[in-house]
Amino acid sequence: MNIKAFSLNEIGGRKNVEDAIMPQKFAPQDAKIFVVCDGVGGSSFGEVASDIASKTFYETFKKETLAQDADFERLLHASLKQFQKKVADYIETNAGAAGTSTTLTLIVLQNNKAYIAWCGDSKIYQLRNGKPVYKSSDHSLVAELVAQGVITEAEAETHPQRNIITRSLNANTKPTDIDFKILTDIQNDDWFLLCTDGLMEQFTENLFAVVLNKYDAATNYSEVIEKICYGKTKDNYSMYLLHVEKVAAAASSKKIIVPILVVLLLAVGGWFAWSQLSKPKPVVEEVPVKKVDSLPSKDTVQSIMMKRPEEPKKDSAK
């Protein structure tokens, strides 16, 4: 599929940038792999974890193609292992970074599918006509409270403990702590949004229909969303916003051709069976057999043989 990519990686109201995105700049010929991370911990080297995670996961997936869906989970585990090794190496010379961690959002667009993974409270959306058709579930305290019915989603947006997360990428993260999903229902003009929670301070879900309903090729959506957030967002705010320009024709036509072939085969098979059943059977005419009363007797046969003309004798004198 072809895509148009828009990105932000801004400091917001923070003193430093702990968010990280990869690639830092996307070109149409690049692999369609995007990572957005939000470093955790303020003074606990959060920017280190987000930088290592974004680059490690990006480079791991860039080196290989997803020949089958199972490859996605395998590469997730391989990326986590590499991330933890690099973090451990950094901590050896920087003891203060022992608690460094980061959130993760990842999307790989291959095989006309969206392979997504996340850990923490950074979000992944699939949008169609300005509305979410898929939304990742946060690994956060308020998300658990919403799931339990203790608070509403609206209350979660302003809850005093909304920044407390229950999972992140760190030296002790288990592979099962990373959630992943494969999205197969992708249509032209769909959007994918990967973003840190800072972006959602101002670019809330109720603005999706206003900004992302109808795509305008002349609009720079990075600038539009930057204007919404600039000067108002207290946290760093980062994103990758992807517009699906064209789903590969082979995939969309295959969905149509296969059912048509099945219908045609059934129709041909049914016609052939009907023609065989309705075809008149050939009439076989019986030929009468003349009845023989009895066979000739032995005497009769000998009598016939005696009446045969004798052959002339050869003249031995000649």
PDB file of C-alpha atoms in Angstrom, residues 30-299:
ATOM      1  CA  ASP A  30      11.646   3.626   2.975  1.00  0.00           C
ATOM      2  CA  ALA A  31      10.357   0.514   4.713  1.00  0.00           C
ATOM      3  CA  LYS A  32       6.909   1.170   6.170  1.00  0.00           C
ATOM      4  CA  ILE A  33       7.964   0.732   9.797  1.00  0.00           C
ATOM      5  CA  PHE A  34       7.150   3.370  12.399  1.00  0.00           C
ATOM      6  CA  VAL A  35       7.956   3.561  16.116  1.00  0.00           C
ATOM      7  CA  VAL A  36       6.867   6.128  18.699  1.00  0.00           C
ATOM      8  CA  CYS A  37       8.139   5.915  22.306  1.00  0.00           C
ATOM      9  CA  ASP A  38       7.712   7.975  25.462  1.00  0.00           C
ATOM     10  CA  GLY A  39      10.555   7.803  27.992  1.00  0.00           C
ATOM     11  CA  VAL A  40       9.450   7.253  31.605  1.00  0.00           C
ATOM     12  CA  GLY A  41      10.877   8.636  34.819  1.00  0.00           C
ATOM     13  CA  GLY A  42      11.843  12.260  34.311  1.00  0.00           C
ATOM     14  CA  SER A  43      15.365  12.366  35.731  1.00  0.00           C
ATOM     15  CA  SER A  44      15.739   8.571  35.425  1.00  0.00           C
ATOM     16  CA  PHE A  45      17.180   8.707  31.909  1.00  0.00           C
ATOM     17  CA  GLY A  46      13.819   8.152  30.177  1.00  0.00           C
ATOM     18  CA  GLU A  47      15.199   9.703  27.008  1.00  0.00           C
ATOM     19  CA  VAL A  48      17.847   6.961  26.894  1.00  0.00           C
ATOM     20  CA  ALA A  49      15.313   4.119  26.989  1.00  0.00           C
ATOM     21  CA  SER A  50      13.050   5.723  24.369  1.00  0.00           C
ATOM     22  CA  ASP A  51      15.992   6.387  22.050  1.00  0.00           C
ATOM     23  CA  ILE A  52      17.328   2.820  22.372  1.00  0.00           C
ATOM     24  CA  ALA A  53      13.866   1.264  21.980  1.00  0.00           C
ATOM     25  CA  SER A  54      12.823   3.269  18.920  1.00  0.00           C
ATOM     26  CA  LYS A  55      16.080   2.570  17.081  1.00  0.00           C
ATOM     27  CA  THR A  56      16.341  -1.098  18.110  1.00  0.00           C
ATOM     28  CA  PHE A  57      12.810  -2.094  17.161  1.00  0.00           C
ATOM     29  CA  TYR A  58      13.027  -0.121  13.904  1.00  0.00           C
ATOM     30  CA  GLU A  59      16.342  -1.641  12.816  1.00  0.00           C
ATOM     31  CA  THR A  60      15.320  -5.195  13.751  1.00  0.00           C
ATOM     32  CA  PHE A  61      12.168  -5.069  11.647  1.00  0.00           C
ATOM     33  CA  LYS A  62      13.892  -3.196   8.827  1.00  0.00           C
ATOM     34  CA  LYS A  63      16.326  -6.090   8.302  1.00  0.00           C
ATOM     35  CA  GLU A  64      13.647  -8.739   7.718  1.00  0.00           C
ATOM     36  CA  THR A  65      10.350  -9.157   5.896  1.00  0.00           C
ATOM     37  CA  LEU A  66       7.317 -10.797   7.416  1.00  0.00           C
ATOM     38  CA  ALA A  67       7.011 -13.941   5.303  1.00  0.00           C
ATOM     39  CA  GLN A  68       4.257 -15.166   7.607  1.00  0.00           C
ATOM     40  CA  ASP A  69       2.287 -13.648  10.476  1.00  0.00           C
ATOM     41  CA  ALA A  70       4.202 -15.648  13.096  1.00  0.00           C
ATOM     42  CA  ASP A  71       7.360 -13.730  12.127  1.00  0.00           C
ATOM     43  CA  PHE A  72       5.947 -10.604  13.742  1.00  0.00           C
ATOM     44  CA  GLU A  73       5.872 -12.056  17.254  1.00  0.00           C
ATOM     45  CA  ARG A  74       9.306 -13.628  16.736  1.00  0.00           C
ATOM     46  CA  LEU A  75      10.814 -10.271  15.766  1.00  0.00           C
ATOM     47  CA  LEU A  76       9.097  -8.537  18.686  1.00  0.00           C
ATOM     48  CA  HIS A  77      10.831 -10.907  21.072  1.00  0.00           C
ATOM     49  CA  ALA A  78      14.162 -10.489  19.267  1.00  0.00           C
ATOM     50  CA  SER A  79      13.813  -6.683  19.433  1.00  0.00           C
ATOM     51  CA  LEU A  80      13.059  -6.753  23.154  1.00  0.00           C
ATOM     52  CA  LYS A  81      16.097  -8.943  23.790  1.00  0.00           C
ATOM     53  CA  GLN A  82      18.358  -6.546  21.883  1.00  0.00           C
ATOM     54  CA  PHE A  83      16.823  -3.545  23.655  1.00  0.00           C
ATOM     55  CA  GLN A  84      17.471  -5.059  27.083  1.00  0.00           C
ATOM     56  CA  LYS A  85      21.060  -5.907  26.170  1.00  0.00           C
ATOM     57  CA  LYS A  86      21.753  -2.324  25.075  1.00  0.00           C
ATOM     58  CA  VAL A  87      20.078  -0.921  28.192  1.00  0.00           C
ATOM     59  CA  ALA A  88      22.158  -3.234  30.411  1.00  0.00           C
ATOM     60  CA  ASP A  89      25.324  -2.073  28.652  1.00  0.00           C
ATOM     61  CA  TYR A  90      24.366   1.559  29.258  1.00  0.00           C
ATOM     62  CA  ILE A  91      23.546   0.965  32.926  1.00  0.00           C
ATOM     63  CA  GLU A  92      27.004  -0.566  33.507  1.00  0.00           C
ATOM     64  CA  THR A  93      28.612   2.833  32.950  1.00  0.00           C
ATOM     65  CA  ASN A  94      25.642   4.927  34.134  1.00  0.00           C
ATOM     66  CA  ALA A  95      24.365   3.475  37.394  1.00  0.00           C
ATOM     67  CA  GLY A  96      21.771   6.227  37.758  1.00  0.00           C
ATOM     68  CA  ALA A  97      19.950   4.863  34.715  1.00  0.00           C
ATOM     69  CA  ALA A  98      19.058   1.580  36.422  1.00  0.00           C
ATOM     70  CA  GLY A  99      15.346   2.453  36.409  1.00  0.00           C
ATOM     71  CA  THR A 100      15.168   3.732  32.837  1.00  0.00           C
ATOM     72  CA  SER A 101      12.127   2.621  30.864  1.00  0.00           C
ATOM     73  CA  THR A 102       9.870   3.677  28.007  1.00  0.00           C
ATOM     74  CA  THR A 103       6.523   3.101  26.373  1.00  0.00           C
ATOM     75  CA  LEU A 104       6.332   1.582  22.899  1.00  0.00           C
ATOM     76  CA  THR A 105       4.082   1.831  19.870  1.00  0.00           C
ATOM     77  CA  LEU A 106       5.067   0.083  16.655  1.00  0.00           C
ATOM     78  CA  ILE A 107       3.410  -0.455  13.293  1.00  0.00           C
ATOM     79  CA  VAL A 108       4.703  -2.450  10.319  1.00  0.00           C
ATOM     80  CA  LEU A 109       2.739  -2.154   7.076  1.00  0.00           C
ATOM     81  CA  GLN A 110       3.359  -5.232   4.928  1.00  0.00           C
ATOM     82  CA  ASN A 111       1.342  -7.826   3.019  1.00  0.00           C
ATOM     83  CA  ASN A 112      -1.633  -5.407   2.965  1.00  0.00           C
ATOM     84  CA  LYS A 113      -1.814  -5.753   6.754  1.00  0.00           C
ATOM     85  CA  ALA A 114      -0.982  -3.569   9.741  1.00  0.00           C
ATOM     86  CA  TYR A 115       1.151  -5.382  12.327  1.00  0.00           C
ATOM     87  CA  ILE A 116       0.930  -3.358  15.544  1.00  0.00           C
ATOM     88  CA  ALA A 117       2.446  -3.682  19.020  1.00  0.00           C
ATOM     89  CA  TRP A 118       2.380  -1.538  22.143  1.00  0.00           C
ATOM     90  CA  CYS A 119       3.423  -1.378  25.790  1.00  0.00           C
ATOM     91  CA  GLY A 120       2.451   1.392  28.202  1.00  0.00           C
ATOM     92  CA  ASP A 121       0.022   4.269  27.657  1.00  0.00           C
ATOM     93  CA  SER A 122       1.131   5.465  24.213  1.00  0.00           C
ATOM     94  CA  LYS A 123      -1.672   4.826  21.757  1.00  0.00           C
ATOM     95  CA  ILE A 124      -2.371   3.312  18.336  1.00  0.00           C
ATOM     96  CA  TYR A 125      -5.522   4.215  16.400  1.00  0.00           C
ATOM     97  CA  GLN A 126      -6.962   3.087  13.088  1.00  0.00           C
ATOM     98  CA  LEU A 127      -9.381   5.756  11.877  1.00  0.00           C
ATOM     99  CA  ARG A 128     -11.983   5.712   9.111  1.00  0.00           C
ATOM    100  CA  ASN A 129     -14.181   8.684   8.223  1.00  0.00           C
ATOM    101  CA  GLY A 130     -12.896  10.462  11.308  1.00  0.00           C
ATOM    102  CA  LYS A 131     -13.874   7.698  13.732  1.00  0.00           C
ATOM    103  CA  PRO A 132     -11.774   5.003  15.430  1.00  0.00           C
ATOM    104  CA  VAL A 133     -12.331   1.508  14.037  1.00  0.00           C
ATOM    105  CA  TYR A 134      -9.526   0.216  16.259  1.00  0.00           C
ATOM    106  CA  LYS A 135      -7.882   1.588  19.399  1.00  0.00           C
ATOM    107  CA  SER A 136      -5.154  -0.017  21.510  1.00  0.00           C
ATOM    108  CA  SER A 137      -5.852  -0.504  25.207  1.00  0.00           C
ATOM    109  CA  ASP A 138      -3.590   1.426  27.616  1.00  0.00           C
ATOM    110  CA  HIS A 139      -1.466  -0.314  30.208  1.00  0.00           C
ATOM    111  CA  SER A 140      -2.269   2.258  32.874  1.00  0.00           C
ATOM    112  CA  LEU A 141      -3.974   2.608  36.219  1.00  0.00           C
ATOM    113  CA  VAL A 142      -6.868   4.702  34.887  1.00  0.00           C
ATOM    114  CA  ALA A 143      -7.442   2.234  32.027  1.00  0.00           C
ATOM    115  CA  GLU A 144      -7.859  -0.522  34.608  1.00  0.00           C
ATOM    116  CA  LEU A 145     -10.231   1.678  36.619  1.00  0.00           C
ATOM    117  CA  VAL A 146     -12.299   2.329  33.499  1.00  0.00           C
ATOM    118  CA  ALA A 147     -12.381  -1.400  32.682  1.00  0.00           C
ATOM    119  CA  GLN A 148     -13.605  -2.093  36.232  1.00  0.00           C
ATOM    120  CA  GLY A 149     -16.301   0.557  35.935  1.00  0.00           C
ATOM    121  CA  VAL A 150     -14.834   2.652  38.769  1.00  0.00           C
ATOM    122  CA  ILE A 151     -14.457   5.755  36.562  1.00  0.00           C
ATOM    123  CA  THR A 152     -15.644   6.803  33.092  1.00  0.00           C
ATOM    124  CA  GLU A 153     -13.398   7.441  30.085  1.00  0.00           C
ATOM    125  CA  ALA A 154     -14.147  11.145  30.394  1.00  0.00           C
ATOM    126  CA  GLU A 155     -13.042  11.095  34.048  1.00  0.00           C
ATOM    127  CA  ALA A 156      -9.875   9.208  33.094  1.00  0.00           C
ATOM    128  CA  GLU A 157      -8.745  12.119  30.879  1.00  0.00           C
ATOM    129  CA  THR A 158      -8.399  14.419  33.900  1.00  0.00           C
ATOM    130  CA  HIS A 159      -7.752  11.865  36.658  1.00  0.00           C
ATOM    131  CA  PRO A 160      -4.850  12.893  38.960  1.00  0.00           C
ATOM    132  CA  GLN A 161      -3.246   9.447  38.526  1.00  0.00           C
ATOM    133  CA  ARG A 162      -3.618   9.291  34.761  1.00  0.00           C
ATOM    134  CA  ASN A 163       0.170   9.242  34.249  1.00  0.00           C
ATOM    135  CA  ILE A 164       0.716   6.037  36.244  1.00  0.00           C
ATOM    136  CA  ILE A 165       1.417   3.146  33.884  1.00  0.00           C
ATOM    137  CA  THR A 166       1.359  -0.561  34.702  1.00  0.00           C
ATOM    138  CA  ARG A 167       3.729  -1.751  31.958  1.00  0.00           C
ATOM    139  CA  SER A 168       6.763  -0.371  30.150  1.00  0.00           C
ATOM    140  CA  LEU A 169       9.897  -1.523  28.356  1.00  0.00           C
ATOM    141  CA  ASN A 170      12.773  -1.904  30.792  1.00  0.00           C
ATOM    142  CA  ALA A 171      15.462  -4.359  31.863  1.00  0.00           C
ATOM    143  CA  ASN A 172      12.855  -6.694  33.383  1.00  0.00           C
ATOM    144  CA  THR A 173      10.108  -6.588  30.770  1.00  0.00           C
ATOM    145  CA  LYS A 174       8.725  -9.968  29.714  1.00  0.00           C
ATOM    146  CA  PRO A 175       7.843 -10.678  26.065  1.00  0.00           C
ATOM    147  CA  THR A 176       4.220 -11.189  27.133  1.00  0.00           C
ATOM    148  CA  ASP A 177       4.115  -7.612  28.467  1.00  0.00           C
ATOM    149  CA  ILE A 178       4.045  -6.384  24.866  1.00  0.00           C
ATOM    150  CA  ASP A 179       0.575  -6.619  23.340  1.00  0.00           C
ATOM    151  CA  PHE A 180       0.280  -7.056  19.581  1.00  0.00           C
ATOM    152  CA  LYS A 181      -2.386  -7.449  16.926  1.00  0.00           C
ATOM    153  CA  ILE A 182      -2.616  -7.910  13.151  1.00  0.00           C
ATOM    154  CA  LEU A 183      -5.172  -5.671  11.424  1.00  0.00           C
ATOM    155  CA  THR A 184      -6.388  -6.954   8.042  1.00  0.00           C
ATOM    156  CA  ASP A 185      -9.339  -4.657   7.276  1.00  0.00           C
ATOM    157  CA  ILE A 186      -7.497  -1.751   5.669  1.00  0.00           C
ATOM    158  CA  GLN A 187      -9.176   0.549   3.158  1.00  0.00           C
ATOM    159  CA  ASN A 188      -8.187   3.527   1.061  1.00  0.00           C
ATOM    160  CA  ASP A 189      -8.294   6.784   3.073  1.00  0.00           C
ATOM    161  CA  ASP A 190      -7.847   5.019   6.427  1.00  0.00           C
ATOM    162  CA  TRP A 191      -5.556   6.707   8.954  1.00  0.00           C
ATOM    163  CA  PHE A 192      -3.169   5.189  11.490  1.00  0.00           C
ATOM    164  CA  LEU A 193      -2.085   7.312  14.443  1.00  0.00           C
ATOM    165  CA  LEU A 194       0.744   6.361  16.827  1.00  0.00           C
ATOM    166  CA  CYS A 195       1.160   8.934  19.583  1.00  0.00           C
ATOM    167  CA  THR A 196       2.405   9.631  23.100  1.00  0.00           C
ATOM    168  CA  ASP A 197      -0.056  10.669  25.791  1.00  0.00           C
ATOM    169  CA  GLY A 198       1.223  14.250  25.544  1.00  0.00           C
ATOM    170  CA  LEU A 199      -0.342  14.636  22.104  1.00  0.00           C
ATOM    171  CA  MET A 200      -3.725  13.582  23.506  1.00  0.00           C
ATOM    172  CA  GLU A 201      -3.698  16.485  25.975  1.00  0.00           C
ATOM    173  CA  GLN A 202      -4.932  18.750  23.178  1.00  0.00           C
ATOM    174  CA  PHE A 203      -5.514  16.580  20.097  1.00  0.00           C
ATOM    175  CA  THR A 204      -8.324  14.632  21.725  1.00  0.00           C
ATOM    176  CA  GLU A 205     -10.555  12.025  20.094  1.00  0.00           C
ATOM    177  CA  ASN A 206     -13.383  14.514  19.550  1.00  0.00           C
ATOM    178  CA  LEU A 207     -11.091  16.383  17.132  1.00  0.00           C
ATOM    179  CA  PHE A 208     -10.513  13.334  14.921  1.00  0.00           C
ATOM    180  CA  ALA A 209     -13.705  13.888  12.947  1.00  0.00           C
ATOM    181  CA  VAL A 210     -12.868  17.581  12.541  1.00  0.00           C
ATOM    182  CA  VAL A 211      -9.271  17.174  11.366  1.00  0.00           C
ATOM    183  CA  LEU A 212      -9.095  13.659   9.884  1.00  0.00           C
ATOM    184  CA  ASN A 213     -12.507  13.092   8.319  1.00  0.00           C
ATOM    185  CA  LYS A 214     -11.837  13.936   4.672  1.00  0.00           C
ATOM    186  CA  TYR A 215      -8.235  13.796   3.445  1.00  0.00           C
ATOM    187  CA  ASP A 216      -6.869  16.858   1.680  1.00  0.00           C
ATOM    188  CA  ALA A 217      -3.657  16.213  -0.256  1.00  0.00           C
ATOM    189  CA  ALA A 218      -2.697  19.897  -0.002  1.00  0.00           C
ATOM    190  CA  THR A 219      -2.840  19.948   3.812  1.00  0.00           C
ATOM    191  CA  ASN A 220       0.221  19.484   5.991  1.00  0.00           C
ATOM    192  CA  TYR A 221      -1.354  17.619   8.906  1.00  0.00           C
ATOM    193  CA  SER A 222       1.792  17.937  11.006  1.00  0.00           C
ATOM    194  CA  GLU A 223       1.341  21.714  10.981  1.00  0.00           C
ATOM    195  CA  VAL A 224      -2.391  21.466  11.695  1.00  0.00           C
ATOM    196  CA  ILE A 225      -1.895  19.291  14.799  1.00  0.00           C
ATOM    197  CA  GLU A 226       1.155  21.306  15.909  1.00  0.00           C
ATOM    198  CA  LYS A 227      -1.034  24.437  16.025  1.00  0.00           C
ATOM    199  CA  ILE A 228      -3.550  22.591  18.198  1.00  0.00           C
ATOM    200  CA  CYS A 229      -0.872  21.529  20.706  1.00  0.00           C
ATOM    201  CA  TYR A 230       1.692  24.334  20.653  1.00  0.00           C
ATOM    202  CA  GLY A 231       1.889  26.401  23.829  1.00  0.00           C
ATOM    203  CA  LYS A 232      -0.845  24.381  25.544  1.00  0.00           C
ATOM    204  CA  THR A 233       0.627  20.917  26.056  1.00  0.00           C
ATOM    205  CA  LYS A 234       2.530  20.403  29.318  1.00  0.00           C
ATOM    206  CA  ASP A 235       4.203  17.159  28.238  1.00  0.00           C
ATOM    207  CA  ASN A 236       6.328  16.226  25.221  1.00  0.00           C
ATOM    208  CA  TYR A 237       4.063  15.392  22.286  1.00  0.00           C
ATOM    209  CA  SER A 238       5.036  13.064  19.460  1.00  0.00           C
ATOM    210  CA  MET A 239       3.271  11.138  16.734  1.00  0.00           C
ATOM    211  CA  TYR A 240       3.340   9.386  13.414  1.00  0.00           C
ATOM    212  CA  LEU A 241       0.140   9.975  11.450  1.00  0.00           C
ATOM    213  CA  LEU A 242      -0.189   7.732   8.381  1.00  0.00           C
ATOM    214  CA  HIS A 243      -2.705   8.156   5.586  1.00  0.00           C
ATOM    215  CA  VAL A 244      -3.404   5.107   3.412  1.00  0.00           C
ATOM    216  CA  GLU A 245      -3.215   6.347  -0.160  1.00  0.00           C
ATOM    217  CA  LYS A 246      -3.713   3.084  -1.984  1.00  0.00           C
ATOM    218  CA  VAL A 247      -4.249  -0.529  -0.948  1.00  0.00           C
ATOM    219  CA  ALA A 248      -2.459  -2.910  -3.341  1.00  0.00           C
ATOM    220  CA  ALA A 249      -4.747  -3.942  -6.186  1.00  0.00           C
ATOM    221  CA  ALA A 250      -3.716  -7.585  -5.908  1.00  0.00           C
ATOM    222  CA  ALA A 251      -5.131  -7.855  -2.431  1.00  0.00           C
ATOM    223  CA  SER A 252      -8.426  -6.090  -3.137  1.00  0.00           C
ATOM    224  CA  SER A 253      -9.009  -7.901  -6.439  1.00  0.00           C
ATOM    225  CA  LYS A 254      -8.255 -11.247  -4.841  1.00  0.00           C
ATOM    226  CA  LYS A 255     -11.135 -10.749  -2.434  1.00  0.00           C
ATOM    227  CA  ILE A 256     -13.442 -10.289  -5.425  1.00  0.00           C
ATOM    228  CA  ILE A 257     -12.006 -12.850  -7.852  1.00  0.00           C
ATOM    229  CA  VAL A 258     -12.006 -15.843  -5.499  1.00  0.00           C
ATOM    230  CA  PRO A 259     -15.772 -15.738  -4.756  1.00  0.00           C
ATOM    231  CA  ILE A 260     -16.516 -15.238  -8.457  1.00  0.00           C
ATOM    232  CA  LEU A 261     -14.457 -18.288  -9.411  1.00  0.00           C
ATOM    233  CA  VAL A 262     -16.239 -20.365  -6.786  1.00  0.00           C
ATOM    234  CA  VAL A 263     -19.642 -19.291  -8.126  1.00  0.00           C
ATOM    235  CA  LEU A 264     -18.608 -20.041 -11.709  1.00  0.00           C
ATOM    236  CA  LEU A 265     -17.320 -23.498 -10.793  1.00  0.00           C
ATOM    237  CA  LEU A 266     -20.528 -24.301  -8.954  1.00  0.00           C
ATOM    238  CA  ALA A 267     -22.597 -23.050 -11.884  1.00  0.00           C
ATOM    239  CA  VAL A 268     -20.634 -25.092 -14.437  1.00  0.00           C
ATOM    240  CA  GLY A 269     -20.806 -28.178 -12.242  1.00  0.00           C
ATOM    241  CA  GLY A 270     -24.535 -27.772 -11.745  1.00  0.00           C
ATOM    242  CA  TRP A 271     -25.175 -27.298 -15.473  1.00  0.00           C
ATOM    243  CA  PHE A 272     -23.140 -30.396 -16.347  1.00  0.00           C
ATOM    244  CA  ALA A 273     -25.006 -32.518 -13.799  1.00  0.00           C
ATOM    245  CA  TRP A 274     -28.384 -31.248 -15.042  1.00  0.00           C
ATOM    246  CA  SER A 275     -27.466 -31.873 -18.671  1.00  0.00           C
ATOM    247  CA  GLN A 276     -26.497 -35.462 -17.894  1.00  0.00           C
ATOM    248  CA  LEU A 277     -29.694 -36.148 -15.998  1.00  0.00           C
ATOM    249  CA  SER A 278     -31.965 -34.542 -18.598  1.00  0.00           C
ATOM    250  CA  LYS A 279     -30.234 -36.073 -21.636  1.00  0.00           C
ATOM    251  CA  PRO A 280     -32.521 -38.791 -23.275  1.00  0.00           C
ATOM    252  CA  LYS A 281     -31.184 -42.313 -23.103  1.00  0.00           C
ATOM    253  CA  PRO A 282     -30.473 -43.998 -26.512  1.00  0.00           C
ATOM    254  CA  VAL A 283     -33.001 -46.675 -27.558  1.00  0.00           C
ATOM    255  CA  VAL A 284     -31.394 -50.034 -28.298  1.00  0.00           C
ATOM    256  CA  GLU A 285     -33.371 -51.955 -30.979  1.00  0.00           C
ATOM    257  CA  GLU A 286     -33.548 -55.677 -30.444  1.00  0.00           C
ATOM    258  CA  VAL A 287     -32.623 -57.840 -33.449  1.00  0.00           C
ATOM    259  CA  PRO A 288     -34.742 -61.021 -33.661  1.00  0.00           C
ATOM    260  CA  VAL A 289     -32.761 -64.245 -33.603  1.00  0.00           C
ATOM    261  CA  LYS A 290     -33.951 -67.046 -35.851  1.00  0.00           C
ATOM    262  CA  LYS A 291     -34.618 -70.117 -33.881  1.00  0.00           C
ATOM    263  CA  VAL A 292     -32.912 -73.328 -35.035  1.00  0.00           C
ATOM    264  CA  ASP A 293     -34.944 -76.408 -34.232  1.00  0.00           C
ATOM    265  CA  SER A 294     -32.103 -78.891 -34.401  1.00  0.00           C
ATOM    266  CA  LEU A 295     -28.614 -79.416 -35.731  1.00  0.00           C
ATOM    267  CA  PRO A 296     -28.070 -81.577 -38.910  1.00  0.00           C
ATOM    268  CA  SER A 297     -27.411 -85.220 -38.196  1.00  0.00           C
ATOM    269  CA  LYS A 298     -24.112 -86.959 -38.811  1.00  0.00           C
ATOM    270  CA  ASP A 299     -25.502 -88.921 -41.796  1.00  0.00           C
TER     271      ASP A 299
END
